[in-house]
PDB file of C-alpha atoms in Angstrom:
ATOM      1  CA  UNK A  13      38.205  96.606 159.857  1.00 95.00           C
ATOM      2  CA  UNK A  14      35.620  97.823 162.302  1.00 97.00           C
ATOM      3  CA  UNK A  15      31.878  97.832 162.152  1.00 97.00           C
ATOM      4  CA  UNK A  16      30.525 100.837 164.726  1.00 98.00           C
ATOM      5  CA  UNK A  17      28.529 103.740 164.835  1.00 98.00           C
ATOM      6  CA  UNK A  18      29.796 107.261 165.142  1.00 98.00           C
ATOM      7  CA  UNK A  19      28.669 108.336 168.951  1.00 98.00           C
ATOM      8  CA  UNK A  20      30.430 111.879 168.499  1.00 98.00           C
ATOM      9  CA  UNK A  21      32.205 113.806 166.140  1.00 98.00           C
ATOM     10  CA  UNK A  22      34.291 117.263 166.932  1.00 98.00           C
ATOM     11  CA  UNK A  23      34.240 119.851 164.531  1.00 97.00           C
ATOM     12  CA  UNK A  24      36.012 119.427 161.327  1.00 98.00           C
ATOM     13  CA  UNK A  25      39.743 120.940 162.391  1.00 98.00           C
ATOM     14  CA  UNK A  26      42.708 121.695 159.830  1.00 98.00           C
ATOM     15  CA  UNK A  27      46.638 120.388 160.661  1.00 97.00           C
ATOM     16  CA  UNK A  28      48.732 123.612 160.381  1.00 96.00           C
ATOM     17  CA  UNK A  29      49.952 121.912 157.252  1.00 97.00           C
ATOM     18  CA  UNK A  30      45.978 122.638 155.997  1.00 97.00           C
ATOM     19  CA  UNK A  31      44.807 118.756 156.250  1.00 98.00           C
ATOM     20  CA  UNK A  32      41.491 118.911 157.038  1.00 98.00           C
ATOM     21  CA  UNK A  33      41.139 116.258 160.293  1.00 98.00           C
ATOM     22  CA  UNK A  34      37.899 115.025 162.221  1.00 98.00           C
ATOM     23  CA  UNK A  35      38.353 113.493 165.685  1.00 98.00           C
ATOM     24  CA  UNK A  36      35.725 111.074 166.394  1.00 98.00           C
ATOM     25  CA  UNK A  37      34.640 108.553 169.288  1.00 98.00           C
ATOM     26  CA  UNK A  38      32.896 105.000 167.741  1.00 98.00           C
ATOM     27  CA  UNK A  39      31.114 102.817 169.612  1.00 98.00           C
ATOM     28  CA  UNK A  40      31.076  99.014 168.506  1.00 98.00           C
ATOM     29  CA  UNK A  41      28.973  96.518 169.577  1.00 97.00           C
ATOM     30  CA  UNK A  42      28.559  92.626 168.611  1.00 96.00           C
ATOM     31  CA  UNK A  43      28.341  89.093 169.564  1.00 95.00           C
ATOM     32  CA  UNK A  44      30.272  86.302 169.103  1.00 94.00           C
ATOM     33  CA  UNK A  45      31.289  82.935 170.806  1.00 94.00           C
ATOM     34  CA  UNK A  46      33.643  82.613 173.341  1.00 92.00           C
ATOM     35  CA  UNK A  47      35.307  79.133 174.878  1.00 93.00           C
ATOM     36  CA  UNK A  48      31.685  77.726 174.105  1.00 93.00           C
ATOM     37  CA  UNK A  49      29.600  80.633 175.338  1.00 95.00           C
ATOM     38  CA  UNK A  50      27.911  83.376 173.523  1.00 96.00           C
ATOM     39  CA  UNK A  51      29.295  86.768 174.677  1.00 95.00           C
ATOM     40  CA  UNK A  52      28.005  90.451 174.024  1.00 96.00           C
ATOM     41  CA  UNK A  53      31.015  92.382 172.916  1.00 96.00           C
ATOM     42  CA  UNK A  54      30.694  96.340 173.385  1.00 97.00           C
ATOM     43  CA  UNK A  55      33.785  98.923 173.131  1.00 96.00           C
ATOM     44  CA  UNK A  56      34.352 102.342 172.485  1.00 97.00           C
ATOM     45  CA  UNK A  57      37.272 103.736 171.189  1.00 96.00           C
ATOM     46  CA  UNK A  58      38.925 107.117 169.785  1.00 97.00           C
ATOM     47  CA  UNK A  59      39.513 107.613 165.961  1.00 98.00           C
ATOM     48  CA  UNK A  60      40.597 110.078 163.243  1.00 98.00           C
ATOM     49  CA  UNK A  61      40.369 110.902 159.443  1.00 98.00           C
ATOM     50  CA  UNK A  62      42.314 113.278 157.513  1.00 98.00           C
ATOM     51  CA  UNK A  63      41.775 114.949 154.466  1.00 98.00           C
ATOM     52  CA  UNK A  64      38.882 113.688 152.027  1.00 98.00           C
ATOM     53  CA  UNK A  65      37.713 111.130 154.569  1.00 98.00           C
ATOM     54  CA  UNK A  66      37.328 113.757 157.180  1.00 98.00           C
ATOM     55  CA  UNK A  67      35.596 115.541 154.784  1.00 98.00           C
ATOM     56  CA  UNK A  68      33.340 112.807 154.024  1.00 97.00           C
ATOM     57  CA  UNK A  69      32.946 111.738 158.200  1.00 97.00           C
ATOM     58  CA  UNK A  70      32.035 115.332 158.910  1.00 97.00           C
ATOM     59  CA  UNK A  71      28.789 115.062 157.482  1.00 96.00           C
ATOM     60  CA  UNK A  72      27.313 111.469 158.482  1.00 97.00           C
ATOM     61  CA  UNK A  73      24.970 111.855 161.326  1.00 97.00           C
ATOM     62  CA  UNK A  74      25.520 110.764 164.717  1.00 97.00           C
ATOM     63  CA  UNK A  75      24.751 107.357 165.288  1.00 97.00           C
ATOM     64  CA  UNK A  76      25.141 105.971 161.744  1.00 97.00           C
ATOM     65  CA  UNK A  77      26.377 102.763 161.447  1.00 97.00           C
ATOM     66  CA  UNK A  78      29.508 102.159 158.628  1.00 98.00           C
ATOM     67  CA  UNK A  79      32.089  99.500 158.483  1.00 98.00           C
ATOM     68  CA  UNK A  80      35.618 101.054 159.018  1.00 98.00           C
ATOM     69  CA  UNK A  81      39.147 100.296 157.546  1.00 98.00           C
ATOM     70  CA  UNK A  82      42.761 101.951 158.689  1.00 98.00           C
ATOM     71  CA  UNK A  83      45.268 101.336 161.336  1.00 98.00           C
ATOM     72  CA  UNK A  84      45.520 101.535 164.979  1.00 97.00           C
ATOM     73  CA  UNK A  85      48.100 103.333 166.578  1.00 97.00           C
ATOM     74  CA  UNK A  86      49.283 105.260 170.064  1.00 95.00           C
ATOM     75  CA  UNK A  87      49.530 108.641 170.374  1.00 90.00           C
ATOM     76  CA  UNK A  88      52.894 110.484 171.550  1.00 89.00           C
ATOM     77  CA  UNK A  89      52.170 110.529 175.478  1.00 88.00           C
ATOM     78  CA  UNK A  90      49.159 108.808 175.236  1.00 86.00           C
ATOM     79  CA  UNK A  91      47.939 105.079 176.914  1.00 88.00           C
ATOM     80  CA  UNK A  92      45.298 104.471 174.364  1.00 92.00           C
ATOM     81  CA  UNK A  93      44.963 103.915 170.703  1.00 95.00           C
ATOM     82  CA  UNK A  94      43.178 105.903 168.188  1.00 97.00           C
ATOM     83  CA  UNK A  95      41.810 104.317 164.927  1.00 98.00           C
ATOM     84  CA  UNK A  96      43.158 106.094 161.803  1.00 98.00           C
ATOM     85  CA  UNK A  97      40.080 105.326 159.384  1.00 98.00           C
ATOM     86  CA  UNK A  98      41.410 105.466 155.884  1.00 98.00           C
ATOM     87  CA  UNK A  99      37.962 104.611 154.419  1.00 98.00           C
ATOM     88  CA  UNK A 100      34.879 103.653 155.316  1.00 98.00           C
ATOM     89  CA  UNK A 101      31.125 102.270 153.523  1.00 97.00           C
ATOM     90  CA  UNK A 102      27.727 102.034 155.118  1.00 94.00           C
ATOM     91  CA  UNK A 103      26.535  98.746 156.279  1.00 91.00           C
TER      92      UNK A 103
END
């Protein structure tokens, strides 16, 4: 689970199987306690939804805040992960 705010969104795409499929960038932002100290967490990260949830993602504006649920995993020849949001709810 993830609480962020969608900083960009791509067009809504289809997989040549016909899923629709939104890629997205979130940026997070919290902050929490740390060996005693208070720290200011930020991160950004890459994400995607397929089929209804794209669907749903594709129209939230930019900068809305929701509270995301899926998986992370690394792309074939990629270094980073991507969030696969499975759902997600406003905040």
């Amino acid at each position: 689970m993830l609480a962020a705010s969608i900083a960009e969104a791509k067009a809504l795409r289809f997989t040549p199987a016909g899923l629709p499929a939104l890629d997205l960038r979130l940026e997070h932002e919290s902050r929490c306690a740390e060996a005693g100290q208070q720290r200011d967490v930020k991160a950004a990260l890459k994400a995607v939804a397929f089929g209804a949830v794209a669907e749903r993602l594709a129209s939230q504006p930019i900068g809305s805040l929701w509270r995301f649920t899926g998986f992370l995993a690394t792309p074939r020849n990629a270094k980073h992960v991507v969030l696969h949001i499975q759902d997600f709810q406003q905040i």
